[in-house]
CSV table of C-alpha atoms in Angstrom, one decimal:
chain,number,residue,atom,x,y,z
X,1,MET,CA,-15.8,10.4,-28.4
X,2,ALA,CA,-13.0,8.0,-29.1
X,3,MET,CA,-10.7,8.9,-25.8
X,4,ARG,CA,-8.0,11.4,-26.3
X,5,ALA,CA,-3.9,11.5,-24.7
X,6,VAL,CA,-3.9,14.7,-23.1
X,7,PRO,CA,-0.3,15.9,-22.6
X,8,LEU,CA,1.0,16.2,-19.0
X,9,THR,CA,3.9,19.3,-20.0
X,10,GLY,CA,3.5,22.3,-22.1
X,11,GLY,CA,0.0,21.5,-23.3
X,12,PRO,CA,-3.3,22.8,-21.3
X,13,VAL,CA,-3.3,21.3,-18.3
X,14,GLU,CA,-2.0,23.2,-15.4
X,15,LEU,CA,-0.3,21.8,-12.0
X,16,ARG,CA,-1.5,24.1,-9.8
X,17,GLY,CA,-0.1,24.0,-6.3
X,18,ALA,CA,3.1,21.9,-7.3
X,19,LEU,CA,6.6,24.3,-7.4
X,20,ASP,CA,8.3,21.8,-9.5
X,21,ILE,CA,8.0,18.7,-11.0
X,22,GLU,CA,9.4,15.6,-11.5
X,23,ILE,CA,10.0,13.5,-15.0
X,24,THR,CA,10.3,9.7,-13.2
X,25,SER,CA,10.0,6.8,-15.3
X,26,ALA,CA,6.7,6.7,-14.8
X,27,GLY,CA,5.3,10.1,-15.6
X,28,VAL,CA,5.6,13.4,-14.0
X,29,MET,CA,5.5,13.9,-9.6
X,30,PRO,CA,4.5,17.1,-8.6
X,31,ARG,CA,6.9,18.9,-5.8
X,32,ARG,CA,5.6,21.2,-3.7
X,33,LEU,CA,8.8,22.8,-3.1
X,34,PRO,CA,11.9,23.4,-5.9
X,35,ALA,CA,14.1,21.0,-7.5
X,36,TRP,CA,17.0,23.7,-5.7
X,37,THR,CA,16.3,22.8,-1.8
X,38,LYS,CA,16.6,19.2,-3.2
X,39,GLU,CA,19.9,19.0,-2.2
X,40,GLN,CA,19.9,20.7,0.9
X,41,TYR,CA,17.6,18.3,2.8
X,42,GLN,CA,19.3,17.4,5.9
X,43,ASP,CA,17.3,14.0,6.5
X,44,ALA,CA,14.9,11.8,3.7
X,45,SER,CA,11.9,12.5,5.1
X,46,VAL,CA,11.6,16.3,3.3
X,47,TYR,CA,11.9,14.4,0.4
X,48,GLY,CA,8.9,12.3,1.0
X,49,VAL,CA,6.6,15.0,2.7
X,50,THR,CA,7.9,17.2,0.1
X,51,VAL,CA,6.0,14.8,-3.1
X,52,MET,CA,2.9,14.1,-0.8
X,53,PRO,CA,0.7,16.3,-3.2
X,54,SER,CA,-1.2,18.1,-0.6
X,55,GLY,CA,-3.1,20.9,-1.8
X,56,VAL,CA,-2.0,20.3,-5.8
X,57,ARG,CA,-4.5,19.8,-8.1
X,58,LEU,CA,-4.8,18.9,-12.5
X,59,VAL,CA,-7.2,22.2,-14.1
X,60,PHE,CA,-8.1,22.7,-17.8
X,61,ARG,CA,-11.6,23.7,-19.5
X,62,THR,CA,-12.7,20.6,-21.7
X,63,ASP,CA,-16.2,18.8,-23.1
X,64,ALA,CA,-15.4,15.6,-22.4
X,65,ARG,CA,-18.4,13.5,-20.5
X,66,GLU,CA,-15.7,11.4,-19.1
X,67,LEU,CA,-12.3,11.4,-18.2
X,68,GLU,CA,-9.9,9.6,-17.2
X,69,PHE,CA,-6.4,9.5,-15.0
X,70,GLU,CA,-3.3,6.9,-14.7
X,71,VAL,CA,-1.5,6.8,-11.4
X,72,LEU,CA,1.0,5.8,-10.2
X,73,THR,CA,0.8,5.8,-6.5
X,74,SER,CA,3.6,5.3,-3.8
X,75,THR,CA,2.1,4.6,-0.4
X,76,GLY,CA,4.0,3.2,2.9
X,77,GLN,CA,2.9,-0.3,4.8
X,78,LEU,CA,4.8,-0.9,8.5
X,79,ASP,CA,6.3,-4.4,8.5
X,80,SER,CA,3.9,-4.8,11.7
X,81,ASP,CA,0.8,-4.7,9.1
X,82,PRO,CA,-0.6,-7.1,6.5
X,83,HIS,CA,-2.1,-3.9,4.2
X,84,PRO,CA,-1.3,-0.3,3.2
X,85,ARG,CA,-1.9,2.5,4.5
X,86,PRO,CA,-4.5,4.0,2.5
X,87,THR,CA,-3.7,6.4,-0.4
X,88,GLY,CA,-6.3,8.8,-0.1
X,89,MET,CA,-9.4,10.3,-2.5
X,90,MET,CA,-9.1,12.0,-6.0
X,91,GLU,CA,-11.6,14.7,-5.9
X,92,LEU,CA,-13.0,16.5,-9.3
X,93,LEU,CA,-14.1,19.2,-9.2
X,94,VAL,CA,-16.6,20.7,-11.7
X,95,ASN,CA,-17.2,24.6,-12.3
X,96,GLY,CA,-15.8,25.0,-8.7
X,97,ALA,CA,-18.4,21.8,-7.3
X,98,LEU,CA,-17.3,19.0,-6.2
X,99,ALA,CA,-18.6,15.9,-8.7
X,100,GLY,CA,-17.0,13.2,-7.7
X,101,ARG,CA,-14.5,11.2,-5.1
X,102,ARG,CA,-12.0,8.3,-5.9
X,103,GLN,CA,-10.0,5.9,-4.2
X,104,ALA,CA,-6.5,6.2,-5.3
X,105,PRO,CA,-5.5,3.0,-6.7
X,106,VAL,CA,-2.5,1.3,-5.0
X,107,GLY,CA,0.6,1.2,-6.4
X,108,ASN,CA,4.2,1.2,-5.6
X,109,VAL,CA,4.3,-0.4,-1.8
X,110,LEU,CA,6.8,1.5,0.4
X,111,ARG,CA,7.7,-1.1,3.4
X,112,MET,CA,8.6,-0.2,6.7
X,113,ALA,CA,10.3,-1.0,9.9
X,114,GLY,CA,9.4,2.0,11.6
X,115,ARG,CA,7.9,5.9,11.3
X,116,GLY,CA,9.5,6.9,7.8
X,117,ASP,CA,12.5,4.0,7.5
X,118,VAL,CA,12.2,3.1,4.5
X,119,GLN,CA,13.3,-0.5,4.1
X,120,ARG,CA,12.6,-2.2,0.7
X,121,VAL,CA,10.3,-0.9,-2.8
X,122,ILE,CA,8.0,-3.2,-4.1
X,123,PRO,CA,6.9,-2.3,-7.4
X,124,GLY,CA,2.8,-1.9,-8.4
X,125,GLU,CA,1.5,-0.8,-11.2
X,126,PRO,CA,0.0,2.5,-12.6
X,127,GLY,CA,-4.3,2.3,-11.7
X,128,ILE,CA,-7.2,4.4,-13.5
X,129,VAL,CA,-9.7,7.0,-12.5
X,130,ARG,CA,-12.4,7.1,-13.8
X,131,PHE,CA,-15.1,10.4,-14.0
X,132,VAL,CA,-18.3,9.3,-16.1
X,133,GLY,CA,-21.3,11.3,-17.2
X,134,LEU,CA,-20.1,14.8,-16.8
X,135,PRO,CA,-22.6,18.0,-17.2
X,136,ALA,CA,-22.6,18.5,-21.4
X,137,GLY,CA,-20.2,21.5,-22.1
X,138,MET,CA,-17.4,24.2,-21.7
X,139,LYS,CA,-16.5,24.0,-17.9
X,140,GLN,CA,-13.0,24.1,-15.7
X,141,ILE,CA,-12.0,21.1,-14.1
X,142,GLU,CA,-10.5,20.3,-11.3
X,143,LEU,CA,-8.6,17.0,-10.0
X,144,TRP,CA,-7.1,16.6,-6.7
X,145,LEU,CA,-5.0,14.5,-6.0
X,146,PRO,CA,-4.2,12.8,-2.7
X,147,GLN,CA,-2.8,15.2,0.6
X,148,GLN,CA,-1.0,12.0,1.9
X,149,THR,CA,0.2,10.0,-1.5
X,150,PRO,CA,3.2,10.6,-3.5
X,151,THR,CA,1.4,10.3,-7.0
X,152,GLU,CA,3.2,10.5,-10.6
X,153,LEU,CA,0.5,11.1,-12.7
X,154,VAL,CA,1.3,8.9,-16.4
X,155,ALA,CA,-1.7,9.7,-18.2
X,156,VAL,CA,-4.9,12.0,-18.9
X,157,ARG,CA,-7.8,11.4,-21.6
X,158,ALA,CA,-10.3,13.1,-22.5
X,159,ASP,CA,-13.5,12.3,-24.5
X,160,GLY,CA,-13.9,16.1,-25.7
X,161,ASP,CA,-11.5,19.2,-26.5
X,162,VAL,CA,-9.2,19.9,-23.7
X,163,LEU,CA,-8.6,23.5,-23.0
X,164,PRO,CA,-5.8,25.6,-21.0
X,165,PRO,CA,-7.7,27.1,-17.3
X,166,LEU,CA,-9.6,30.5,-17.1
X,167,PRO,CA,-6.5,32.5,-15.5
X,168,ASP,CA,-6.4,32.6,-11.8
X,169,SER,CA,-7.8,35.9,-10.4
X,170,ARG,CA,-8.0,35.3,-6.8
X,171,ARG,CA,-5.7,36.3,-4.1
X,172,ARG,CA,-2.5,33.7,-3.3
X,173,TRP,CA,-2.7,32.5,0.1
X,174,VAL,CA,1.0,31.6,0.5
X,175,HIS,CA,0.9,28.4,4.3
X,176,HIS,CA,3.4,26.5,5.7
X,177,GLY,CA,3.0,24.7,8.6
X,178,SER,CA,3.6,20.8,10.1
X,179,SER,CA,1.7,17.3,9.0
X,180,ILE,CA,-1.2,19.5,10.8
X,181,SER,CA,-1.7,21.3,8.1
X,182,GLN,CA,-0.7,18.3,5.8
X,183,CYS,CA,-3.2,16.8,7.4
X,184,THR,CA,-2.8,13.6,6.5
X,185,GLU,CA,-5.8,12.3,8.6
X,186,ALA,CA,-8.5,14.7,6.8
X,187,ASP,CA,-11.6,12.5,4.4
X,188,GLY,CA,-10.3,14.2,1.3
X,189,PRO,CA,-7.9,16.4,-0.5
X,190,THR,CA,-10.6,19.4,-0.3
X,191,GLY,CA,-11.3,18.8,3.6
X,192,THR,CA,-7.5,19.3,4.5
X,193,TRP,CA,-8.2,22.7,6.7
X,194,PRO,CA,-6.3,25.3,4.0
X,195,VAL,CA,-8.2,24.1,1.3
X,196,VAL,CA,-12.0,24.0,3.3
X,197,ALA,CA,-10.5,28.0,4.8
X,198,ALA,CA,-8.9,29.5,1.5
X,199,ALA,CA,-12.4,28.3,0.2
X,200,LEU,CA,-14.7,30.4,2.6
X,201,GLY,CA,-12.2,32.6,2.2
X,202,GLY,CA,-12.5,33.1,-2.1
X,203,VAL,CA,-8.9,32.6,-2.6
X,204,GLU,CA,-6.2,30.4,-3.7
X,205,VAL,CA,-3.7,28.9,-1.5
X,206,VAL,CA,-0.6,26.7,-1.4
X,207,ASN,CA,0.1,23.9,1.1
X,208,LEU,CA,4.1,24.3,1.1
X,209,SER,CA,3.4,22.2,5.5
X,210,GLN,CA,5.7,19.4,5.6
X,211,ALA,CA,5.3,16.7,7.5
X,212,GLY,CA,7.2,15.9,10.2
X,213,ASN,CA,9.8,19.2,9.2
X,214,ALA,CA,8.2,22.7,9.9
X,215,LEU,CA,12.0,23.0,11.8
X,216,LEU,CA,12.0,26.8,10.3
X,217,ASP,CA,14.5,25.7,7.7
X,218,PRO,CA,15.9,28.6,5.8
X,219,TYR,CA,15.6,26.8,2.0
X,220,VAL,CA,11.2,27.2,3.4
X,221,ALA,CA,11.5,30.7,4.1
X,222,ARG,CA,13.9,31.5,1.2
X,223,THR,CA,11.1,29.7,-0.9
X,224,ILE,CA,8.5,31.6,0.2
X,225,ARG,CA,10.7,35.0,0.0
X,226,ASP,CA,10.6,34.0,-3.9
X,227,LEU,CA,6.6,33.1,-4.3
X,228,PRO,CA,3.8,35.4,-5.6
X,229,ALA,CA,1.5,35.9,-2.6
X,230,ASP,CA,-0.4,38.3,-1.4
X,231,LEU,CA,-1.2,36.0,2.2
X,232,ILE,CA,1.5,34.6,3.8
X,233,SER,CA,0.8,32.3,6.6
X,234,LEU,CA,2.8,30.0,9.5
X,235,LYS,CA,2.0,27.4,11.9
X,236,VAL,CA,5.1,26.9,13.5
X,237,GLY,CA,5.9,25.0,16.8
X,238,ILE,CA,4.9,21.4,17.2
X,239,ASN,CA,7.8,20.5,15.5
X,240,ILE,CA,10.4,22.3,17.3
X,241,VAL,CA,9.1,21.0,20.6
X,242,ALA,CA,8.4,17.1,19.1
X,243,LEU,CA,12.0,16.9,17.9
X,244,THR,CA,13.9,18.8,20.6
X,245,ALA,CA,15.2,21.0,17.3
X,246,PHE,CA,15.7,24.7,19.5
X,247,ARG,CA,16.2,25.7,23.3
X,248,LEU,CA,14.4,29.1,24.0
X,249,ARG,CA,17.9,30.6,23.3
X,250,THR,CA,18.4,29.4,19.3
X,251,PHE,CA,14.6,29.0,18.6
X,252,GLY,CA,13.8,32.9,18.6
X,253,PRO,CA,16.4,34.1,16.6
X,254,ALA,CA,15.7,31.0,13.9
X,255,VAL,CA,11.9,32.6,13.9
X,256,HIS,CA,13.3,36.7,13.6
X,257,GLY,CA,15.7,34.7,11.1
X,258,PHE,CA,13.2,32.9,9.0
X,259,LEU,CA,10.4,36.2,9.2
X,260,ASP,CA,13.6,38.6,8.2
X,261,THR,CA,13.7,36.7,4.8
X,262,ILE,CA,9.9,36.1,4.0
X,263,ARG,CA,10.0,39.4,4.2
X,264,ASP,CA,12.7,40.4,2.1
X,265,GLY,CA,10.8,39.1,-0.2
X,266,HIS,CA,7.1,40.4,0.8
X,267,PRO,CA,7.8,43.7,3.2
X,268,ASP,CA,4.0,44.6,3.3
X,269,THR,CA,2.2,40.6,2.7
X,270,PRO,CA,0.0,40.5,5.8
X,271,LEU,CA,1.9,36.9,7.8
X,272,LEU,CA,-0.3,35.8,9.6
X,273,LEU,CA,1.9,33.3,12.5
X,274,LEU,CA,-0.4,30.9,14.9
X,275,SER,CA,1.1,28.9,17.0
X,276,PRO,CA,0.3,24.9,17.4
X,277,VAL,CA,-2.9,23.3,18.3
X,278,SER,CA,-3.3,21.7,21.3
X,279,CYS,CA,-1.1,18.7,22.6
X,280,PRO,CA,-1.9,17.5,25.8
X,281,ALA,CA,1.5,15.6,25.6
X,282,LEU,CA,3.2,18.6,25.0
X,283,GLU,CA,1.6,21.3,26.7
X,284,GLU,CA,3.9,21.5,29.8
X,285,THR,CA,6.9,19.2,29.0
X,286,PRO,CA,9.2,19.1,26.1
X,287,GLY,CA,10.0,16.4,23.9
X,288,PRO,CA,10.9,14.8,22.6
X,289,THR,CA,7.8,12.3,21.9
X,290,THR,CA,7.3,8.6,21.2
X,291,MET,CA,4.3,6.3,20.7
X,292,GLY,CA,2.5,5.3,24.5
X,293,PRO,CA,0.0,3.1,25.4
X,294,HIS,CA,-3.1,3.2,23.1
X,295,GLY,CA,-1.2,4.3,20.2
X,296,LYS,CA,-1.1,8.2,21.8
X,297,ILE,CA,1.4,10.5,21.6
X,298,ALA,CA,3.9,11.3,24.9
X,299,ALA,CA,6.5,13.3,25.6
X,300,VAL,CA,9.4,12.2,27.2
X,301,GLY,CA,11.5,15.2,28.4
X,302,ASP,CA,11.2,16.7,31.6
X,303,PRO,CA,9.4,19.3,32.6
X,304,ALA,CA,12.2,20.7,35.3
X,305,ASP,CA,13.9,21.6,32.0
X,306,VAL,CA,11.5,24.3,31.0
X,307,ALA,CA,13.4,26.4,33.1
X,308,THR,CA,16.5,26.6,32.0
X,309,GLY,CA,14.9,26.6,28.2
X,310,ALA,CA,13.8,23.7,27.1
X,311,LEU,CA,10.9,24.0,24.7
X,312,SER,CA,7.3,23.2,25.8
X,313,LEU,CA,4.1,23.8,23.9
X,314,ALA,CA,3.5,27.2,26.8
X,315,VAL,CA,6.9,28.6,26.0
X,316,VAL,CA,6.9,28.1,22.0
X,317,ARG,CA,3.2,30.0,21.8
X,318,ALA,CA,4.3,32.5,25.3
X,319,GLU,CA,7.8,33.4,23.1
X,320,LEU,CA,6.0,33.7,19.1
X,321,GLU,CA,3.6,36.3,21.0
X,322,ARG,CA,6.5,37.7,22.3
X,323,ILE,CA,8.3,38.1,18.9
X,324,VAL,CA,5.0,39.3,17.1
X,325,THR,CA,4.1,42.3,19.4
X,326,ILE,CA,7.9,43.2,19.4
X,327,ARG,CA,8.2,43.4,15.5
X,328,GLN,CA,5.0,44.5,15.2
X,329,LYS,CA,6.1,47.8,16.0
X,330,ARG,CA,7.6,48.8,12.6
X,331,ASP,CA,6.0,45.7,10.6
X,332,PRO,CA,1.9,46.7,10.8
X,333,HIS,CA,1.1,43.5,9.0
X,334,LEU,CA,2.9,41.0,10.5
X,335,HIS,CA,0.1,39.6,13.0
X,336,TYR,CA,-0.7,36.3,15.8
X,337,LEU,CA,-2.9,34.1,16.2
X,338,ASP,CA,-3.0,31.7,19.4
X,339,GLY,CA,-3.3,27.8,17.5
X,340,ARG,CA,-5.5,27.0,20.2
X,341,ASP,CA,-7.7,29.5,19.0
X,342,LEU,CA,-8.6,26.5,16.0
X,343,LEU,CA,-8.3,23.5,18.2
X,344,GLY,CA,-8.9,24.4,21.8
X,345,LEU,CA,-7.9,21.5,24.8
X,346,ASP,CA,-11.7,20.8,25.6
X,347,GLU,CA,-11.4,18.8,22.2
X,348,VAL,CA,-9.0,17.0,22.7
X,349,ASP,CA,-11.2,13.4,22.0
X,350,ASP,CA,-10.9,14.8,18.6
X,351,LEU,CA,-7.2,14.0,18.0
X,352,THR,CA,-7.0,10.8,16.7
X,353,ASP,CA,-3.4,9.9,18.4
X,354,GLY,CA,-2.8,12.9,20.5
X,355,LEU,CA,-1.5,15.3,18.1
X,356,HIS,CA,-3.4,15.4,14.3
X,357,PRO,CA,-7.1,16.1,14.1
X,358,SER,CA,-9.3,13.9,13.3
X,359,ALA,CA,-11.1,14.3,9.7
X,360,ALA,CA,-14.1,16.5,11.6
X,361,ALA,CA,-12.1,18.5,13.0
X,362,TYR,CA,-9.7,19.7,10.4
X,363,ARG,CA,-13.1,21.1,8.4
X,364,ARG,CA,-13.6,23.3,12.2
X,365,MET,CA,-10.7,24.4,12.1
X,366,GLY,CA,-10.5,25.8,8.3
X,367,ARG,CA,-14.5,26.9,9.2
X,368,ARG,CA,-12.2,28.9,12.3
X,369,PHE,CA,-9.7,29.5,10.4
X,370,ALA,CA,-11.8,31.4,8.0
X,371,THR,CA,-13.6,33.1,10.3
X,372,HIS,CA,-10.7,34.7,12.0
X,373,ALA,CA,-8.5,35.8,9.0
X,374,PHE,CA,-11.1,36.8,6.6
X,375,THR,CA,-14.2,38.5,7.5
X,376,GLU,CA,-14.2,42.2,8.7
X,377,GLY,CA,-11.4,43.1,11.0
X,378,GLY,CA,-9.0,39.7,10.2
X,379,PRO,CA,-6.0,40.3,9.0
X,380,PHE,CA,-6.4,39.0,5.4
X,381,ARG,CA,-9.6,41.1,5.1
């Protein structure tokens, strides 16, 4: 049977894990925050990470034996590096099982003088990713997009009939965190720790993590407040310390306000507050951070400033645990997890740059989270 185009909008294909789509000159760009939040971004990097589709997948049913996806990626390239950054993997699941992986094609290249500082765009062309030899018969398809690379969907083609997917009857888990929850370094979109944990826990995950931008922004709290959610988790602290975004006096009220907003929409939903995983540079020393020798993150704050309100990871963990303990008296569905239970100081060799876990460590974190959260006695049981 000849390949036939499938509508990207208004047809049988669902885009799950995204809260909005942006119509571009090339096609459709999924976004992980709703459109109304865009005018409130203080920094251009927020938009950049919002269109990195961590946890975003196309879902439909088909009896096709061959599928074709045309996409236009946008990947960064430092002026000091002769090659663009890796675009990541596109992974195809058939009836819930991994059936194929393909490298996402290089499209637009964003030339940068420094981290996140785009100097110019080198336009590229869409590329095509094919999956052939699929099982016969009607099946549920999920195409997971690369978690680290903005990806515009240009076309979907199939050599068979395409129908809307079966409804997802699993509980919905909404998670928000930093780059350590967006998981750029994972070996693929189903290797991020939230996706690993969700698969083990039998739930659907919506990952609202914002690399470098988990700063208790009110528009994120309002987004979570208004979303359907059966389970909620927040991983708080690493970006706040690294960017010196708060001091102790302002950090506590900001956490309370973020939680209060979410509780306006989800008064009884299980809510798990996670503190940062281990990061040697920031455990006792405040930010800001810089790239130190050998490509490792280094903190340039003064440890003596902690006594007057500067934040280290140790201070953040103690404050988050204190806040949860206080609020639990009237909010029994609020829980706390020390991030070091997911990745401890004895595992810092798994931090590729002193901050971000390796692909193997992300999978281990997902298994540990699932064991803590989803088993008998856990907050998401």
